[in-house]
Short mmCIF file of C-alpha atoms and ligand atoms in Angstrom, two decimals:
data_model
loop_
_atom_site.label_atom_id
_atom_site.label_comp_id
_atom_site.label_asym_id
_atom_site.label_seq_id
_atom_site.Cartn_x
_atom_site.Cartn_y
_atom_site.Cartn_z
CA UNK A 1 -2.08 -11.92 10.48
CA UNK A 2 -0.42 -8.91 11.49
CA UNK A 3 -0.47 -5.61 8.90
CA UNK A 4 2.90 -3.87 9.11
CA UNK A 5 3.08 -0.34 7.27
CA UNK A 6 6.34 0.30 6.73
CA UNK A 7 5.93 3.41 4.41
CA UNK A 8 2.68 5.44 4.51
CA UNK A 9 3.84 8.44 2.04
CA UNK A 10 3.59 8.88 -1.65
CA UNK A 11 6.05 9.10 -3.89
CA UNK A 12 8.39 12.46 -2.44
CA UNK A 13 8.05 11.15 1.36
CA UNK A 14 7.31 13.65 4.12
CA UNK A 15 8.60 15.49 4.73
CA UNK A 16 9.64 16.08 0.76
CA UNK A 17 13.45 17.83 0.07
CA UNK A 18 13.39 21.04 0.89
CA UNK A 19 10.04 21.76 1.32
CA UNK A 20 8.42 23.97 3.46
CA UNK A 21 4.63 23.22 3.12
CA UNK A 22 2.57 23.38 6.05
CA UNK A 23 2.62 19.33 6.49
CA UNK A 24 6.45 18.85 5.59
CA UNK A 25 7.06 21.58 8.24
CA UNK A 26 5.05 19.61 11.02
CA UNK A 27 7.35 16.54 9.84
CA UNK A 28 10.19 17.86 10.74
CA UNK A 29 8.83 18.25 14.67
CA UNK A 30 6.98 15.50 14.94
CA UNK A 31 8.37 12.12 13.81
CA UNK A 32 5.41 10.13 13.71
CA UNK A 33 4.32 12.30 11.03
CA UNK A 34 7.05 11.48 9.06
CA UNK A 35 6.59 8.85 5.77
CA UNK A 36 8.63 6.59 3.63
CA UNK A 37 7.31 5.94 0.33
CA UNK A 38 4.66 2.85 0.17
CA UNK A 39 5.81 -0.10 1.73
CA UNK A 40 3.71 -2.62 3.51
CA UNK A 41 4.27 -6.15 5.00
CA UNK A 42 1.64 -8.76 6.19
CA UNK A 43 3.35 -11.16 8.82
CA UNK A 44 1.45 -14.63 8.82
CA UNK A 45 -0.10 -16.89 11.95
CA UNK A 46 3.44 -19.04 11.03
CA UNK A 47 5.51 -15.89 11.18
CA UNK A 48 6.12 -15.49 8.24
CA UNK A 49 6.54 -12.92 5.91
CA UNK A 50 5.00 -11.01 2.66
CA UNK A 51 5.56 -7.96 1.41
CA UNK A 52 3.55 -5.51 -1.15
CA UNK A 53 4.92 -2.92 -2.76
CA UNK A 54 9.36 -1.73 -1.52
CA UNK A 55 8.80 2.01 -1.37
CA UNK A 56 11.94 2.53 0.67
CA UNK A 57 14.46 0.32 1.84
CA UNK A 58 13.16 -2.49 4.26
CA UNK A 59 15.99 -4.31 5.50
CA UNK A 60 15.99 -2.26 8.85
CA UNK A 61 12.33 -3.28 9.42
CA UNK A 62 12.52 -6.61 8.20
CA UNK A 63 15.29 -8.63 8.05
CA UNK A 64 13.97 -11.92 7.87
CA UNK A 65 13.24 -14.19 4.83
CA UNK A 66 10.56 -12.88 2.45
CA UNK A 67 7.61 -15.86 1.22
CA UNK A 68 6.77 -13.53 -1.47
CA UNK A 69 6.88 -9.71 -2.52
CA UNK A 70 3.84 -8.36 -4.17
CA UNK A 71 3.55 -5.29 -6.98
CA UNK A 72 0.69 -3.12 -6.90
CA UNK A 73 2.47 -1.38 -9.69
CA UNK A 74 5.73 -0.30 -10.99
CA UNK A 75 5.60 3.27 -10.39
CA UNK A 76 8.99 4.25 -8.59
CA UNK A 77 7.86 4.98 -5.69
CA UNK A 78 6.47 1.31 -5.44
CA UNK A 79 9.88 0.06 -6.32
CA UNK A 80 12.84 2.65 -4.92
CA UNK A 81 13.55 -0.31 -2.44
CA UNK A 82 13.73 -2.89 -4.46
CA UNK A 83 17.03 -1.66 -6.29
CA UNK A 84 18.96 -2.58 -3.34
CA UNK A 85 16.37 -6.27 -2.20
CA UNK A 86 17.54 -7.84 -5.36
CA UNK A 87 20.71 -8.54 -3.55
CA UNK A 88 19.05 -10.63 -1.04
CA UNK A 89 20.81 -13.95 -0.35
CA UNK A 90 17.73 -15.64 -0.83
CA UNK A 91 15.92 -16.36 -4.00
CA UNK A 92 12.39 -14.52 -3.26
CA UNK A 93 9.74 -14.57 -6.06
CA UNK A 94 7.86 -11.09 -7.03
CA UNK A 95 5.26 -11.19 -8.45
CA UNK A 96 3.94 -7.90 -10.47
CA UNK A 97 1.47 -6.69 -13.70
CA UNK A 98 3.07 -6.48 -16.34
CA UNK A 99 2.41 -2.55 -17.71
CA UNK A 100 5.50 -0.30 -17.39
CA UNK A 101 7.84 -3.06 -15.89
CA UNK A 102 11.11 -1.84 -15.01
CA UNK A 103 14.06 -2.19 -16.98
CA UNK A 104 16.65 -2.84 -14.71
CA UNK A 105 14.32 -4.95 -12.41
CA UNK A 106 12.81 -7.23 -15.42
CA UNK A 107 17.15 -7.59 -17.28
CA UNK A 108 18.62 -7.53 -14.33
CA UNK A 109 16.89 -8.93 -11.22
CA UNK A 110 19.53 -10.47 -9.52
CA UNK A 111 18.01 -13.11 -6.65
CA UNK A 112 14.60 -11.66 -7.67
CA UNK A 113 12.68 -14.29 -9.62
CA UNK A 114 10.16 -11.14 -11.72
CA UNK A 115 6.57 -13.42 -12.50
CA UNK A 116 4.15 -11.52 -14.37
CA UNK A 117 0.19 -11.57 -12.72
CA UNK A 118 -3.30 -10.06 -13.73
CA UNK A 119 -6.50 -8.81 -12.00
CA UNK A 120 -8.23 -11.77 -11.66
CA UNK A 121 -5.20 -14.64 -10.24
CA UNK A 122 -5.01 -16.16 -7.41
CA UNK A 123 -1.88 -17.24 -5.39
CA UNK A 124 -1.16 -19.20 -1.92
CA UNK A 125 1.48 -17.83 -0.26
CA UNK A 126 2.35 -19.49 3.35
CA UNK A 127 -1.18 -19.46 5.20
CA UNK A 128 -2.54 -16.29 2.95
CA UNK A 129 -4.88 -16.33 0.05
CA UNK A 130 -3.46 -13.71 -2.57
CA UNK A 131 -6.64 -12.11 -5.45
CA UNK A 132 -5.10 -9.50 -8.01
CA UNK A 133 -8.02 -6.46 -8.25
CA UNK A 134 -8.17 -3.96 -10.84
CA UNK A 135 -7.42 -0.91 -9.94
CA UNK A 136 -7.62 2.88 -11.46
CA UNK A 137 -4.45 4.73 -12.38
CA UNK A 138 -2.38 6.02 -14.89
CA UNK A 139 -1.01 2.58 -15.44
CA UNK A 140 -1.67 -1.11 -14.74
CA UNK A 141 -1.85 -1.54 -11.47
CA UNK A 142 -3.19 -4.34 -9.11
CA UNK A 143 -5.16 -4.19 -5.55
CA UNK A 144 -5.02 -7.47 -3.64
CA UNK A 145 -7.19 -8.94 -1.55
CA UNK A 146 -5.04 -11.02 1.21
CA UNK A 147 -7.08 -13.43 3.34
CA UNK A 148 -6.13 -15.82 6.30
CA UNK A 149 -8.75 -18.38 7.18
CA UNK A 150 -12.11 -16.43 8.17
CA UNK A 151 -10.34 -13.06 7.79
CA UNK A 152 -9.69 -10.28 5.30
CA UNK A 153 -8.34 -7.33 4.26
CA UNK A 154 -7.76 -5.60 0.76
CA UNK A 155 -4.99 -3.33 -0.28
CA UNK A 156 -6.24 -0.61 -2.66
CA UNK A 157 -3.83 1.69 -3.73
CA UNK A 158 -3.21 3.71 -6.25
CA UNK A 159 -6.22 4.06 -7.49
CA UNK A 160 -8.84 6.73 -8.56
CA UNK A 161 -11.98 5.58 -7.01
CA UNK A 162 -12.28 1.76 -7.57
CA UNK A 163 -13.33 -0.06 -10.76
CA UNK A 164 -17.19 -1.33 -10.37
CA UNK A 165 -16.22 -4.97 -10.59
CA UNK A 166 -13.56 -4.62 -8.00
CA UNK A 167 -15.91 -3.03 -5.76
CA UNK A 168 -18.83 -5.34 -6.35
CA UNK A 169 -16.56 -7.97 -5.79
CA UNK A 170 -15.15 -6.47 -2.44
CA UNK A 171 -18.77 -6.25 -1.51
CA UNK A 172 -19.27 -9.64 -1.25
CA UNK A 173 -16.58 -10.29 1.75
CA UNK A 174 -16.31 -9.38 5.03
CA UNK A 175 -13.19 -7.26 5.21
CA UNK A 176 -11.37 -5.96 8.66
CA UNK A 177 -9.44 -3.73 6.94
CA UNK A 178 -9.55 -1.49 3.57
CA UNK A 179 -5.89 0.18 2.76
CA UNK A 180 -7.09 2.74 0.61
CA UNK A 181 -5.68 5.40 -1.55
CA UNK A 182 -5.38 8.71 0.46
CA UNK A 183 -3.26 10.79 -1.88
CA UNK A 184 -4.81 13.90 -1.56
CA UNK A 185 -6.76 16.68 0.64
CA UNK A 186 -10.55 16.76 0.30
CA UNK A 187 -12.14 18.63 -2.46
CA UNK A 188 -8.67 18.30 -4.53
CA UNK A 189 -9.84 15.82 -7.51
CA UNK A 190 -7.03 14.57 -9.60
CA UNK A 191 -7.25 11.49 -12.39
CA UNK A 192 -4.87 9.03 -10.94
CA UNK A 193 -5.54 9.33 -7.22
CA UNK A 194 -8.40 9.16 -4.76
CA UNK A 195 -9.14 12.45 -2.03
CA UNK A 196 -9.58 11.26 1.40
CA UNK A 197 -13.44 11.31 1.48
CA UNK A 198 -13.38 9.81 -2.16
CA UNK A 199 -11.50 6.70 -0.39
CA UNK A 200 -13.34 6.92 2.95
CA UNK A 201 -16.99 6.73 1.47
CA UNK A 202 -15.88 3.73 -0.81
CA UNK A 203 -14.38 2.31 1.70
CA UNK A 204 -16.56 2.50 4.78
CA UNK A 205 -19.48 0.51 1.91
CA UNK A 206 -17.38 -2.94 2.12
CA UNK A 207 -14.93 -3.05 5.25
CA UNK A 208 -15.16 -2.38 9.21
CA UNK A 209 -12.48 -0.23 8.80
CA UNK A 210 -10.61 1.96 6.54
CA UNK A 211 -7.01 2.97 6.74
CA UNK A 212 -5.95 6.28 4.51
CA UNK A 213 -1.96 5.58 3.59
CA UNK A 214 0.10 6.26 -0.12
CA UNK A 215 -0.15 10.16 1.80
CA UNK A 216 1.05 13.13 0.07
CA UNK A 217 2.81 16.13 1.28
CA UNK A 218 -0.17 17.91 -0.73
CA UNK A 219 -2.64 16.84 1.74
CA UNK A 220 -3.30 17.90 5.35
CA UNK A 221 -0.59 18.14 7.67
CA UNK A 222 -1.08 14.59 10.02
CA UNK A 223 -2.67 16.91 12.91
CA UNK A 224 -5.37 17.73 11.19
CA UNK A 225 -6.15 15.29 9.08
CA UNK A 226 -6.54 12.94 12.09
CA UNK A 227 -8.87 15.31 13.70
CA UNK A 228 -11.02 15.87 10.02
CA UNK A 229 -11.57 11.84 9.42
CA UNK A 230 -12.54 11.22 13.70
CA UNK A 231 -14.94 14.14 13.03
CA UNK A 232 -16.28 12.63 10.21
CA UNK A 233 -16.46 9.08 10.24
CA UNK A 234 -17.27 8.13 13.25
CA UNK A 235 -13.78 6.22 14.20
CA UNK A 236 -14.70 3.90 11.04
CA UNK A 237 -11.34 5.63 8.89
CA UNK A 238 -7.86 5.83 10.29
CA UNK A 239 -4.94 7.55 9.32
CA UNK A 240 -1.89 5.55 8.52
CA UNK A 241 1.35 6.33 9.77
CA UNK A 242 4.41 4.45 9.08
CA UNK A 243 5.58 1.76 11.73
CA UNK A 244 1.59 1.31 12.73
CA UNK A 245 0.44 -2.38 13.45
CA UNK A 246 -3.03 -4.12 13.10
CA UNK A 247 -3.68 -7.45 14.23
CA UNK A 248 -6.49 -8.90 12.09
ZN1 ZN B 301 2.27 5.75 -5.73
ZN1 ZN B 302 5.69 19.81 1.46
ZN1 ZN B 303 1.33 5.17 -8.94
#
């Protein structure tokens, strides 16, 4: 499978409106450090395509048929893409938790077909293998572990930390790749979200490598939060940016 990030940022983007932080002003000179709201797409061995979580609006990045579009949650910034999707020619299921579903998405879906999923199911989709995780946040919301014959890789934002279950659970397989919640700066705790290093160490316990994305403007500019995770883990924790590739 290939993982596609589409949109590495949290919920303003980077840089945000306006703002003239330290890492909103490196944004502005250099684009790679520039992100879209989450948005991430696994392509299949068959080419095909799933996507978790429409953060921005993906029909320059992917304008092929969609097997399936996953929810981790339905916190806007999850979901500012999807306003415009649900025009899609194409019937194309969604599947979501249920807390906080949105209004207009749930009344008035248009070719989206809304299911309803908990931590816990599991769903085929094209060659992938699809498990709902609990996660920690301010509302229900879902990590997924996506695997494709002998491989794996887990998708684990937003969360605070990760729920023990989740993580004993994670334990038990053989992941390339952890996506992991990389909200904020080190040393910044906050109830909803994960630090870098609060990610990182979880992370580094169950997969070969971790990727930091959902990135705020509140953490380090790109520069030098490259440089802090290389220093400090060993090559073992990336930094996502948007338009990066894996092939697992
Ligand atoms: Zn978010
Ligand atoms: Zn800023
Ligand atoms: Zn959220």
């Amino acid at each position: 499978m290939i993982v596609y990030f589409i949109g590495t940022g949290g919920s303003e983007g980077i840089p945000a409106h306006l703002c003239t932080c330290e890492t909103c002003n490196e944004a502005r000179k250099l684009g790679f450090a520039r992100r879209k709201p989450s948005t991430l797409a696994i392509i299949t061995k068959n080419s095909k395509a799933v996507l978790f979580d429409v953060g921005t609006d993906v029909r320059d990045h992917l304008h092929i048929p969609l097997e399936a579009i996953f929810l981790t949650h339905w916190h806007h910034d999850h979901i500012y893409g999807l306003y415009k999707l649900r025009w899609i020619a194409q019937r194309t299921k969604l599947y979501a938790p249920k807390g906080n579903a949105d209004d207009l998405m749930v009344h008035d879906p248009k070719n989206i077909e809304v299911n309803f999923i908990e931590a816990g199911d599991r769903l085929k989709v094209d060659s992938l293998k699809i498990t709902a995780l609990k996660l920690n946040h301010q509302i229900e919301t879902l990590g997924y572990l996506i695997e494709e014959d002998d491989k794996a890789v887990a998708l684990l934002y937003d969360s605070k930390g990760l729920p023990e279950e989740t993580f004993e659970f994670l334990k038990k397989k053989h992941l390339r790749l952890a996506i992991m919640d990389g909200t904020y700066a080190p040393n910044i705790d906050d109830p909803y979200h994960s630090n870098i290093d609060e990610s990182a160490e979880i992370g580094i316990k169950f997969a070969d490598r971790v990727v930091l994305s959902h990135i705020s403007h509140k953490n380090l500019p790109f520069l030098q939060l490259a440089e802090y995770v290389r220093k400090n883990y060993n090559g073992k924790v990336l930094v996502a940016y948007d338009g990066m590739l894996f092939y697992v």
